[in-house]
Each structure stands twice: as structure tokens, then as C-alpha cells.
Amino acid sequence: MKRIVILISGRGSNMQALLEANLPCQVAAVISNRADAQGLEIARMRGVETAVVSHKDYADRVAFDAALAAKIDAHQPDLIVLAGFMRILTAGFVERYTGRLINIHPSLLPAYPGIDTHQRALTDGTRIHGCTVHFVTPDLDHGPIIIQAAVPVLRDDTAQSLSARVLGEEHRIFPQAVRWLCRNQVWLDQTGRVASDRLEQPGAALISPGLE
Ligand code: GAR
């Protein structure tokens, strides 16, 4: 059975969704860069080993990433999962885990990389927003896409209400992506593209607002 390590920085709702998804892999550890991350307690309550590698204890990103990699490698994971991990990682760190490092991002990438994705989507008046699970590359929030979910943006949405709607979908697509990876049904091929044995669904469209 494959082993995964989950990295978090805060609330940990995506991590919780993974822990509750009965995945075909062993969650070897949850690691946070913040000792006060709420998700740590959730992991401990479920009997998952936790660790903290605080970025504040290191002089620069290279030193922090080296300490983080050492902590991760001690668990010999097949997959490293960024579940609301809010530190930018160095190219050296990312390249060490090519094809084994995935992230969830609260937008339909390549739209809205970075932060404040929901407010930016509202400001632009987009009708459809969503979330993305992707392989991590040194190009921040631009790695090869594994799965996305789209949600409608509603007239009265606030950043908060839109965020909640997107988060509900994050909790669905993230376990799905990890399941595929653990079963070797999705992988990063030699050319850096996502390969898959999954059936595609032509005709599955979200139209927002809906047609008459
Ligand atoms: C999630 O919405 C995740 O997509 C986002 O942070 C939130 C973490 O929530 N990640 C990023 O913005 C990464 N760039 P959670 O701690 O409850 O899973």
C-alpha cells in the first residue's frame, strides 16, 4: 500500500476530507509549518502521526525546505499532498519530488493563481469559478492539472459564500485525485503531462446562469 504525507498550514478541512475518504493508501504523517494549525489536532484525534517544522526557525527558504524534506523523507512517502499548505516552496524542493507532489488550489487554474482567488473572481464578474488539483512544479500554481471542479458564481455571492461552495467541491475532488494516484490510474508522464486511464465525459457541462 502506498504511503502519503500531508502538509498543512491551518484549518485542515481538506486534510480531514482525505482522512475520512477511506483511501487505498496509508497516511504516514501530517506535517505543519505552524504549531497552531487546527488540522494538527484533527489528525491526532484520528491517530495520525503529526509533526511541526516551523518556517520561523529557519533563516531562509532553502534551510526551511531542507528541514521539511528531511522530515518528509523519514516517512518514505510515495506521494506528498499539499492540503492548504501556505508556504512557497523552492525549485530544489519541488524538483526532488517531481511526479509525487500535488496541491489543491481554490480556483480554476490557470485563472487566479496566488491568493484571494474568490474575491478576484467576484470582482471580475466571472460566472463560473472552482478548484483544481495539480502536480506541483517550480512555476507557482501552474503545474499539470489532474482534476477540476466548477461551481456557479451567484448574484448575491460574497467571497465567503463562494469560498464555501468551492470548498465543498475541494473535499470531493481531492480524495478522488489521491485515490487515482494511489491506484496508478493517473501519473505524470515523461513529457510532463498528466496521463490517465480514466474515461472522459464528453457533454458534461456547467452553464451558469442556466439556459432557459
Ligand atoms: C483551501 O481552500 C485550499 O484550496 C487553499 O487553502 C484552503 C485550505 O483550507 N489552498 C491554497 O490557497 C494554496 N495556494 P483547509 O486548511 O481547510 O483545507
Coordinates of N, CA and C and ligand atoms in Angstrom, one line a residue:
M1 N 0.8 -1.2 0.0 CA 0.0 0.0 0.0 C 0.9 1.3 0.0
K2 N 0.5 2.2 -0.8 CA 1.3 3.4 -0.9 C 1.2 4.2 0.4
R3 N 2.2 5.0 0.6 CA 2.3 5.9 1.8 C 2.2 7.4 1.4
I4 N 1.4 8.1 2.1 CA 1.3 9.6 1.7 C 1.6 10.4 3.0
V5 N 2.2 11.6 2.7 CA 2.4 12.6 3.8 C 1.6 13.8 3.4
I6 N 0.9 14.4 4.3 CA 0.0 15.5 4.0 C 0.6 16.7 4.7
L7 N 0.8 17.8 4.0 CA 1.3 19.1 4.6 C 0.2 20.1 4.7
I8 N 0.1 20.7 5.9 CA -1.0 21.7 6.1 C -0.4 23.0 6.7
S9 N -1.2 24.0 6.8 CA -0.8 25.2 7.5 C -1.9 25.7 8.4
G10 N -3.1 25.2 8.3 CA -4.2 25.8 9.1 C -5.3 24.9 9.4
R11 N -6.5 25.3 9.0 CA -7.8 24.6 9.3 C -7.8 23.1 9.1
G12 N -7.3 22.7 8.0 CA -7.1 21.3 7.7 C -8.4 20.6 7.3
S13 N -9.3 21.3 6.7 CA -10.6 20.6 6.2 C -10.3 19.7 5.0
N14 N -9.4 20.1 4.2 CA -9.1 19.2 3.1 C -8.3 17.9 3.6
M15 N -7.4 18.2 4.5 CA -6.8 17.0 5.1 C -7.8 16.1 5.8
Q16 N -8.8 16.7 6.5 CA -9.8 15.8 7.1 C -10.6 15.1 6.1
A17 N -10.9 15.7 4.9 CA -11.6 15.0 3.9 C -10.8 13.8 3.4
L18 N -9.5 14.0 3.3 CA -8.6 12.9 2.9 C -8.6 11.8 3.9
L19 N -8.6 12.1 5.2 CA -8.5 11.1 6.3 C -9.8 10.4 6.4
E20 N -10.9 11.0 6.0 CA -12.2 10.4 6.1 C -12.6 9.6 4.8
A21 N -11.8 9.6 3.8 CA -12.2 9.1 2.5 C -11.9 7.6 2.3
N22 N -11.4 7.0 3.3 CA -11.1 5.6 3.2 C -10.2 5.3 1.9
L23 N -9.1 6.0 1.8 CA -8.3 5.9 0.6 C -7.4 4.7 0.6
P24 N -7.1 4.2 -0.6 CA -6.3 3.0 -0.7 C -4.8 3.3 -0.4
C25 N -4.5 4.0 0.7 CA -3.1 4.3 1.0 C -3.0 4.5 2.5
Q26 N -1.8 4.6 3.0 CA -1.6 4.8 4.4 C -1.1 6.3 4.6
V27 N -1.8 7.0 5.4 CA -1.4 8.4 5.7 C -0.3 8.3 6.8
A28 N 1.0 8.4 6.4 CA 2.1 8.2 7.3 C 2.3 9.3 8.3
A29 N 2.0 10.5 7.9 CA 2.1 11.7 8.8 C 1.4 12.9 8.2
V30 N 1.1 13.8 9.1 CA 0.6 15.2 8.7 C 1.6 16.1 9.3
I31 N 2.2 17.0 8.5 CA 3.2 17.9 8.9 C 2.7 19.3 8.6
S32 N 2.9 20.2 9.6 CA 2.5 21.6 9.5 C 3.7 22.5 9.7
N33 N 3.7 23.7 9.0 CA 4.7 24.7 9.3 C 4.3 25.6 10.4
R34 N 3.1 25.4 10.9 CA 2.6 26.2 12.0 C 2.1 25.3 13.2
A35 N 2.7 25.6 14.4 CA 2.3 24.7 15.5 C 0.8 24.9 15.9
D36 N 0.2 26.1 15.5 CA -1.2 26.3 15.9 C -2.2 25.9 14.8
A37 N -1.7 25.2 13.9 CA -2.7 24.7 12.8 C -3.7 23.9 13.4
Q38 N -5.0 24.2 13.2 CA -6.1 23.5 13.8 C -6.1 22.0 13.3
G39 N -5.7 21.8 12.1 CA -5.7 20.5 11.5 C -4.8 19.5 12.2
L40 N -3.8 19.9 12.9 CA -3.0 19.0 13.7 C -3.8 18.2 14.7
E41 N -4.6 18.9 15.4 CA -5.5 18.2 16.4 C -6.4 17.2 15.8
I42 N -7.0 17.6 14.6 CA -7.9 16.7 13.9 C -7.1 15.4 13.5
A43 N -5.9 15.6 13.1 CA -5.1 14.4 12.7 C -4.8 13.5 13.9
R44 N -4.4 14.2 15.0 CA -4.0 13.5 16.2 C -5.2 12.7 16.7
M45 N -6.4 13.3 16.7 CA -7.6 12.6 17.2 C -7.9 11.3 16.3
R46 N -7.4 11.3 15.1 CA -7.7 10.2 14.2 C -6.5 9.2 14.3
G47 N -5.5 9.5 15.2 CA -4.4 8.6 15.4 C -3.3 8.7 14.3
V48 N -3.3 9.8 13.6 CA -2.2 10.0 12.6 C -1.1 10.8 13.2
E49 N 0.1 10.3 12.9 CA 1.3 11.0 13.5 C 1.4 12.4 12.9
T50 N 1.8 13.3 13.8 CA 1.9 14.7 13.3 C 3.3 15.2 13.7
A51 N 3.7 16.3 12.9 CA 5.0 17.0 13.2 C 4.8 18.4 12.8
V52 N 5.7 19.3 13.4 CA 5.7 20.7 13.1 C 7.1 21.0 12.6
V53 N 7.3 21.6 11.5 CA 8.5 22.2 11.0 C 8.2 23.7 10.8
S54 N 8.6 24.5 11.8 CA 8.2 25.9 11.7 C 9.1 26.7 10.9
H55 N 8.6 27.4 9.9 CA 9.4 28.2 9.0 C 10.1 29.3 9.7
K56 N 9.6 29.7 10.9 CA 10.2 30.8 11.7 C 11.6 30.3 12.3
D57 N 11.8 29.0 12.3 CA 13.0 28.5 12.9 C 14.2 28.5 11.9
Y58 N 14.0 28.9 10.7 CA 15.0 28.8 9.7 C 15.3 30.2 9.0
A59 N 16.5 30.4 8.7 CA 17.0 31.7 8.2 C 16.4 32.0 6.8
D60 N 16.2 31.0 6.0 CA 15.7 31.3 4.6 C 14.9 30.1 4.1
R61 N 14.4 30.3 2.9 CA 13.5 29.2 2.3 C 14.3 27.9 2.1
V62 N 15.5 28.0 1.7 CA 16.3 26.9 1.4 C 16.5 26.0 2.6
A63 N 16.8 26.7 3.8 CA 17.1 26.0 5.0 C 15.8 25.3 5.5
F64 N 14.7 26.1 5.4 CA 13.4 25.5 5.8 C 13.0 24.3 4.9
D65 N 13.1 24.5 3.6 CA 12.8 23.4 2.7 C 13.6 22.1 3.0
A66 N 14.9 22.3 3.4 CA 15.8 21.2 3.6 C 15.3 20.4 4.9
A67 N 14.9 21.2 5.9 CA 14.4 20.6 7.1 C 13.1 19.9 6.9
L68 N 12.2 20.5 6.1 CA 10.9 19.9 5.7 C 11.1 18.6 5.0
A69 N 12.0 18.6 4.0 CA 12.3 17.4 3.2 C 12.8 16.3 4.1
A70 N 13.7 16.6 5.0 CA 14.2 15.6 5.9 C 13.1 14.9 6.7
K71 N 12.2 15.8 7.2 CA 11.0 15.3 8.0 C 10.1 14.4 7.1
I72 N 9.9 14.9 5.9 CA 9.0 14.1 4.9 C 9.7 12.8 4.6
D73 N 11.0 12.8 4.2 CA 11.7 11.6 3.7 C 11.8 10.5 4.8
A74 N 11.8 10.9 6.1 CA 11.8 9.9 7.2 C 10.6 9.0 7.1
H75 N 9.6 9.4 6.4 CA 8.4 8.6 6.3 C 8.3 7.8 4.9
Q76 N 9.3 8.0 4.1 CA 9.4 7.4 2.8 C 8.1 7.3 2.0
P77 N 7.5 8.5 1.8 CA 6.2 8.5 1.2 C 6.3 8.4 -0.4
D78 N 5.2 7.8 -0.9 CA 5.1 7.7 -2.4 C 4.5 9.0 -2.9
L79 N 3.8 9.7 -2.1 CA 3.0 10.9 -2.5 C 3.1 11.9 -1.4
I80 N 3.3 13.2 -1.8 CA 3.3 14.3 -0.8 C 2.1 15.2 -1.2
V81 N 1.2 15.5 -0.3 CA 0.0 16.1 -0.6 C -0.1 17.5 0.1
L82 N -0.1 18.6 -0.7 CA -0.3 19.9 -0.1 C -1.7 20.2 0.1
A83 N -2.2 20.3 1.4 CA -3.6 20.5 1.6 C -3.8 21.8 2.4
G84 N -3.7 22.9 1.7 CA -3.8 24.2 2.4 C -2.4 24.5 3.0
F85 N -1.4 24.1 2.3 CA 0.0 24.4 2.8 C 0.4 25.8 2.2
M86 N 0.6 26.8 3.0 CA 0.6 28.1 2.5 C 2.1 28.7 2.4
R87 N 3.0 27.9 2.2 CA 4.4 28.4 2.0 C 4.8 28.1 0.5
I88 N 5.5 29.1 0.0 CA 6.0 28.9 -1.4 C 7.3 28.0 -1.2
L89 N 7.4 27.0 -2.1 CA 8.5 26.0 -2.0 C 9.5 26.3 -3.0
T90 N 10.8 26.1 -2.7 CA 11.9 26.3 -3.6 C 11.9 25.3 -4.7
A91 N 12.5 25.7 -5.9 CA 12.6 24.8 -7.0 C 13.3 23.5 -6.7
G92 N 14.3 23.6 -5.8 CA 15.0 22.4 -5.4 C 14.1 21.4 -4.7
F93 N 13.3 21.9 -3.8 CA 12.4 21.1 -3.1 C 11.4 20.4 -4.0
V94 N 10.8 21.3 -4.9 CA 9.8 20.8 -5.8 C 10.3 19.7 -6.8
E95 N 11.5 19.9 -7.3 CA 12.1 19.0 -8.2 C 12.5 17.7 -7.6
R96 N 12.8 17.7 -6.3 CA 13.1 16.5 -5.5 C 11.9 15.5 -5.6
Y97 N 10.7 16.1 -5.7 CA 9.5 15.2 -5.6 C 8.7 15.3 -6.9
T98 N 9.4 15.4 -8.0 CA 8.7 15.5 -9.3 C 7.8 14.3 -9.5
G99 N 6.5 14.6 -9.8 CA 5.5 13.5 -10.1 C 5.0 12.9 -8.8
R100 N 5.4 13.4 -7.6 CA 5.0 12.8 -6.4 C 4.4 13.9 -5.5
L101 N 4.3 15.1 -6.0 CA 3.9 16.3 -5.1 C 2.7 16.9 -5.8
I102 N 1.5 16.9 -5.0 CA 0.3 17.5 -5.6 C -0.2 18.6 -4.6
N103 N -1.0 19.5 -5.2 CA -1.6 20.6 -4.4 C -3.0 20.8 -4.8
I104 N -3.8 21.4 -3.9 CA -5.1 21.8 -4.2 C -5.2 23.3 -4.1
H105 N -5.8 23.9 -5.2 CA -5.9 25.4 -5.3 C -7.3 25.8 -5.5
P106 N -7.7 26.9 -4.8 CA -9.1 27.3 -4.9 C -9.4 28.2 -6.1
S107 N -9.1 27.8 -7.3 CA -9.6 28.5 -8.5 C -9.5 27.5 -9.6
L108 N -10.1 27.8 -10.8 CA -9.9 27.1 -12.0 C -8.6 27.5 -12.6
L109 N -7.5 26.9 -12.2 CA -6.2 27.3 -12.8 C -6.3 27.0 -14.3
P110 N -5.6 27.8 -15.2 CA -4.6 28.8 -14.8 C -5.2 30.2 -14.4
A111 N -6.5 30.3 -14.2 CA -7.1 31.6 -13.7 C -6.8 31.7 -12.2
Y112 N -6.5 32.8 -11.8 CA -6.3 33.2 -10.4 C -5.3 32.3 -9.6
P113 N -4.1 32.3 -10.1 CA -3.0 31.7 -9.2 C -2.9 32.7 -8.0
G114 N -2.2 32.2 -6.9 CA -1.9 33.1 -5.8 C -3.1 33.1 -4.8
I115 N -3.2 34.3 -4.2 CA -4.2 34.4 -3.0 C -5.4 35.2 -3.4
D116 N -6.4 35.2 -2.5 CA -7.6 36.0 -2.7 C -8.4 35.6 -4.0
T117 N -8.4 34.3 -4.3 CA -9.0 33.9 -5.5 C -10.5 34.1 -5.6
H118 N -11.2 34.0 -4.5 CA -12.6 34.1 -4.6 C -13.0 35.6 -4.8
Q119 N -12.4 36.5 -4.1 CA -12.7 37.9 -4.3 C -12.3 38.4 -5.7
R120 N -11.2 37.9 -6.2 CA -10.8 38.3 -7.6 C -11.8 37.8 -8.6
A121 N -12.3 36.6 -8.4 CA -13.3 36.0 -9.3 C -14.6 36.9 -9.3
L122 N -15.0 37.3 -8.1 CA -16.2 38.2 -7.9 C -16.0 39.5 -8.6
T123 N -14.8 40.1 -8.3 CA -14.5 41.4 -8.9 C -14.5 41.4 -10.4
D124 N -14.1 40.3 -11.0 CA -14.1 40.2 -12.4 C -15.4 39.8 -13.0
G125 N -16.4 39.4 -12.1 CA -17.7 39.1 -12.6 C -17.8 37.8 -13.3
T126 N -16.9 36.8 -13.0 CA -16.9 35.5 -13.7 C -18.2 34.8 -13.2
R127 N -18.8 34.0 -14.1 CA -20.0 33.2 -13.8 C -19.7 31.8 -13.3
I128 N -18.5 31.4 -13.5 CA -18.1 30.0 -13.1 C -16.7 30.1 -12.5
H129 N -16.6 29.5 -11.3 CA -15.3 29.5 -10.5 C -15.1 28.0 -10.1
G130 N -14.1 27.8 -9.3 CA -13.9 26.4 -8.9 C -12.6 26.1 -8.2
C131 N -12.1 24.9 -8.4 CA -10.9 24.5 -7.7 C -10.2 23.4 -8.6
T132 N -8.9 23.3 -8.3 CA -8.0 22.5 -9.1 C -7.1 21.6 -8.3
V133 N -6.9 20.4 -8.6 CA -5.8 19.6 -8.0 C -4.8 19.4 -9.1
H134 N -3.5 19.7 -8.8 CA -2.5 19.7 -9.9 C -1.1 19.2 -9.3
F135 N -0.3 18.6 -10.2 CA 1.1 18.3 -9.8 C 1.8 19.7 -9.6
V136 N 2.7 19.7 -8.6 CA 3.4 20.9 -8.3 C 4.7 20.9 -9.1
T137 N 4.9 22.1 -9.8 CA 6.2 22.4 -10.5 C 6.7 23.7 -9.9
P138 N 8.0 24.0 -10.3 CA 8.5 25.3 -9.7 C 7.7 26.5 -10.1
D139 N 6.9 26.4 -11.2 CA 6.1 27.6 -11.6 C 4.9 27.6 -10.7
L140 N 4.8 28.5 -9.8 CA 3.8 28.5 -8.8 C 2.3 28.4 -9.3
D141 N 1.6 27.5 -8.9 CA 0.2 27.3 -9.2 C 0.0 27.1 -10.8
H142 N 1.0 26.5 -11.4 CA 0.8 26.3 -12.9 C 1.2 24.9 -13.3
G143 N 1.2 23.9 -12.3 CA 1.6 22.6 -12.7 C 0.5 21.8 -13.4
P144 N 0.9 20.7 -14.0 CA -0.1 19.9 -14.8 C -1.3 19.5 -14.0
I145 N -2.5 19.7 -14.6 CA -3.8 19.6 -13.9 C -4.3 18.2 -13.9
I146 N -4.7 17.7 -12.7 CA -5.2 16.3 -12.6 C -6.8 16.3 -12.6
I147 N -7.4 17.2 -11.9 CA -8.9 17.3 -11.9 C -9.3 18.7 -11.4
Q148 N -10.4 19.1 -11.9 CA -11.0 20.4 -11.5 C -12.5 20.2 -11.3
A149 N -13.0 21.1 -10.4 CA -14.5 21.2 -10.3 C -14.9 22.6 -10.5
A150 N -16.0 22.8 -11.2 CA -16.5 24.1 -11.4 C -17.8 24.4 -10.6
V151 N -18.0 25.6 -10.1 CA -19.3 25.9 -9.4 C -19.8 27.2 -10.0
P152 N -21.1 27.5 -10.0 CA -21.6 28.7 -10.4 C -21.3 29.8 -9.4
V153 N -21.1 31.0 -9.9 CA -21.0 32.2 -9.1 C -22.4 32.8 -9.1
L154 N -23.0 33.0 -7.9 CA -24.3 33.5 -7.8 C -24.4 35.0 -7.6
R155 N -25.5 35.6 -7.9 CA -25.7 37.1 -7.8 C -25.3 37.7 -6.5
D156 N -25.7 37.0 -5.4 CA -25.5 37.6 -4.1 C -24.3 37.0 -3.4
D157 N -23.4 36.4 -4.1 CA -22.2 35.8 -3.5 C -21.3 36.8 -2.9
T158 N -20.8 36.4 -1.7 CA -19.6 37.2 -1.1 C -18.4 36.2 -1.3
A159 N -17.3 36.7 -1.0 CA -16.1 35.9 -1.1 C -16.3 34.7 -0.1
Q160 N -17.0 34.9 1.0 CA -17.2 33.9 2.0 C -18.1 32.8 1.4
S161 N -19.2 33.2 0.8 CA -20.2 32.2 0.4 C -19.6 31.4 -0.8
L162 N -18.9 32.1 -1.7 CA -18.3 31.5 -2.8 C -17.2 30.5 -2.4
S163 N -16.4 30.9 -1.4 CA -15.4 30.1 -0.9 C -16.0 28.8 -0.3
A164 N -17.1 28.9 0.4 CA -17.7 27.7 1.0 C -18.2 26.8 -0.1
R165 N -18.8 27.3 -1.2 CA -19.2 26.5 -2.3 C -18.1 25.8 -3.0
V166 N -17.0 26.5 -3.2 CA -15.8 25.9 -3.8 C -15.2 24.8 -2.9
L167 N -15.1 25.1 -1.5 CA -14.5 24.2 -0.6 C -15.3 22.9 -0.6
G168 N -16.6 22.9 -0.7 CA -17.4 21.7 -0.8 C -16.9 20.8 -1.9
E169 N -16.5 21.4 -3.0 CA -16.0 20.6 -4.2 C -14.6 20.2 -4.0
E170 N -13.8 21.0 -3.3 CA -12.4 20.6 -3.0 C -12.4 19.3 -2.2
H171 N -13.4 19.2 -1.3 CA -13.4 18.0 -0.5 C -13.9 16.7 -1.3
R172 N -14.4 17.0 -2.5 CA -14.8 15.8 -3.3 C -13.6 15.5 -4.3
I173 N -13.0 16.5 -4.9 CA -12.0 16.2 -6.0 C -10.7 15.8 -5.4
F174 N -10.3 16.3 -4.2 CA -9.0 16.0 -3.7 C -8.9 14.5 -3.3
P175 N -9.8 13.9 -2.6 CA -9.7 12.4 -2.3 C -9.8 11.6 -3.6
Q176 N -10.5 12.1 -4.6 CA -10.6 11.4 -5.9 C -9.2 11.4 -6.6
A177 N -8.5 12.6 -6.6 CA -7.2 12.6 -7.2 C -6.2 11.7 -6.5
V178 N -6.2 11.7 -5.1 CA -5.3 10.9 -4.4 C -5.6 9.4 -4.6
R179 N -6.9 9.1 -4.7 CA -7.3 7.7 -5.0 C -6.7 7.2 -6.3
W180 N -6.9 8.0 -7.4 CA -6.3 7.7 -8.7 C -4.8 7.5 -8.7
L181 N -4.1 8.4 -8.0 CA -2.7 8.3 -7.9 C -2.2 7.1 -7.2
C182 N -2.9 6.8 -6.1 CA -2.6 5.6 -5.3 C -2.8 4.3 -6.0
R183 N -3.8 4.3 -6.9 CA -4.1 3.1 -7.7 C -3.3 3.1 -9.1
N184 N -2.4 4.1 -9.2 CA -1.7 4.2 -10.5 C -2.6 4.4 -11.7
Q185 N -3.7 5.1 -11.5 CA -4.6 5.3 -12.6 C -4.4 6.7 -13.2
V186 N -3.6 7.5 -12.6 CA -3.1 8.8 -13.0 C -1.7 9.0 -12.7
W187 N -0.9 9.6 -13.6 CA 0.5 9.8 -13.4 C 1.0 10.9 -14.2
L188 N 2.2 11.4 -13.9 CA 2.9 12.4 -14.7 C 3.8 11.7 -15.7
D189 N 3.6 11.9 -17.0 CA 4.4 11.1 -18.0 C 5.7 11.8 -18.2
Q190 N 6.5 11.2 -19.1 CA 7.9 11.7 -19.3 C 7.9 13.1 -19.9
T191 N 6.9 13.5 -20.6 CA 6.9 14.8 -21.2 C 6.3 15.9 -20.2
G192 N 6.0 15.5 -19.0 CA 5.5 16.4 -18.0 C 4.0 16.7 -18.1
R193 N 3.3 15.8 -18.8 CA 1.8 15.9 -19.0 C 1.1 14.8 -18.1
V194 N -0.1 15.1 -17.7 CA -0.8 14.2 -16.9 C -1.4 13.1 -17.8
A195 N -1.1 11.8 -17.4 CA -1.6 10.7 -18.2 C -2.6 10.0 -17.3
S196 N -3.6 9.3 -17.9 CA -4.6 8.7 -17.2 C -5.3 7.6 -17.9
D197 N -5.8 6.6 -17.2 CA -6.6 5.6 -17.9 C -8.1 5.8 -17.6
R198 N -8.4 7.0 -17.1 CA -9.8 7.3 -16.8 C -10.6 7.6 -18.1
L199 N -11.9 7.3 -18.0 CA -12.8 7.6 -19.1 C -13.2 9.1 -19.0
E200 N -13.2 9.8 -20.2 CA -13.6 11.2 -20.1 C -15.1 11.2 -20.4
Q201 N -15.7 12.4 -20.1 CA -17.2 12.5 -20.2 C -17.6 13.7 -21.1
P202 N -17.6 13.4 -22.4 CA -18.0 14.5 -23.3 C -19.4 14.9 -23.0
G203 N -19.7 16.2 -23.1 CA -21.1 16.7 -22.8 C -21.4 17.0 -21.4
A204 N -20.5 16.8 -20.5 CA -20.7 17.2 -19.1 C -20.3 18.6 -19.0
A205 N -21.3 19.5 -18.9 CA -21.0 21.0 -18.9 C -21.7 21.6 -17.8
L206 N -21.1 22.6 -17.2 CA -21.7 23.5 -16.2 C -21.9 24.8 -16.9
I207 N -23.2 25.2 -17.1 CA -23.5 26.5 -17.7 C -24.1 27.4 -16.6
S208 N -23.5 28.6 -16.5 CA -24.0 29.5 -15.4 C -24.1 30.9 -15.9
P209 N -25.2 31.6 -15.8 CA -26.5 31.1 -15.3 C -27.1 30.1 -16.3
G210 N -28.0 29.3 -15.8 CA -28.5 28.2 -16.6 C -29.3 28.7 -17.8
L211 N -29.4 27.8 -18.8 CA -30.1 28.1 -20.0 C -31.6 28.1 -19.7
E212 N -32.4 28.8 -20.5 CA -33.9 28.7 -20.3 C -34.5 27.3 -20.5
Ligands
GAR1 C1 -8.2 25.6 0.7 O1 -9.3 26.3 0.1 C2 -7.1 25.3 -0.3 O2 -7.6 25.2 -1.6 C3 -6.3 26.6 -0.2 O3 -6.3 26.9 1.2 C4 -7.5 26.4 1.8 C5 -7.1 25.5 3.0 O4 -8.3 25.1 3.7 N1 -5.0 26.5 -0.7 C6 -4.4 27.5 -1.2 O5 -4.8 28.6 -1.4 C7 -3.0 27.1 -1.7 N2 -2.5 28.1 -2.6 P1 -8.2 23.8 4.6 O6 -7.0 24.0 5.6 O7 -9.5 23.8 5.4 O8 -8.0 22.6 3.8

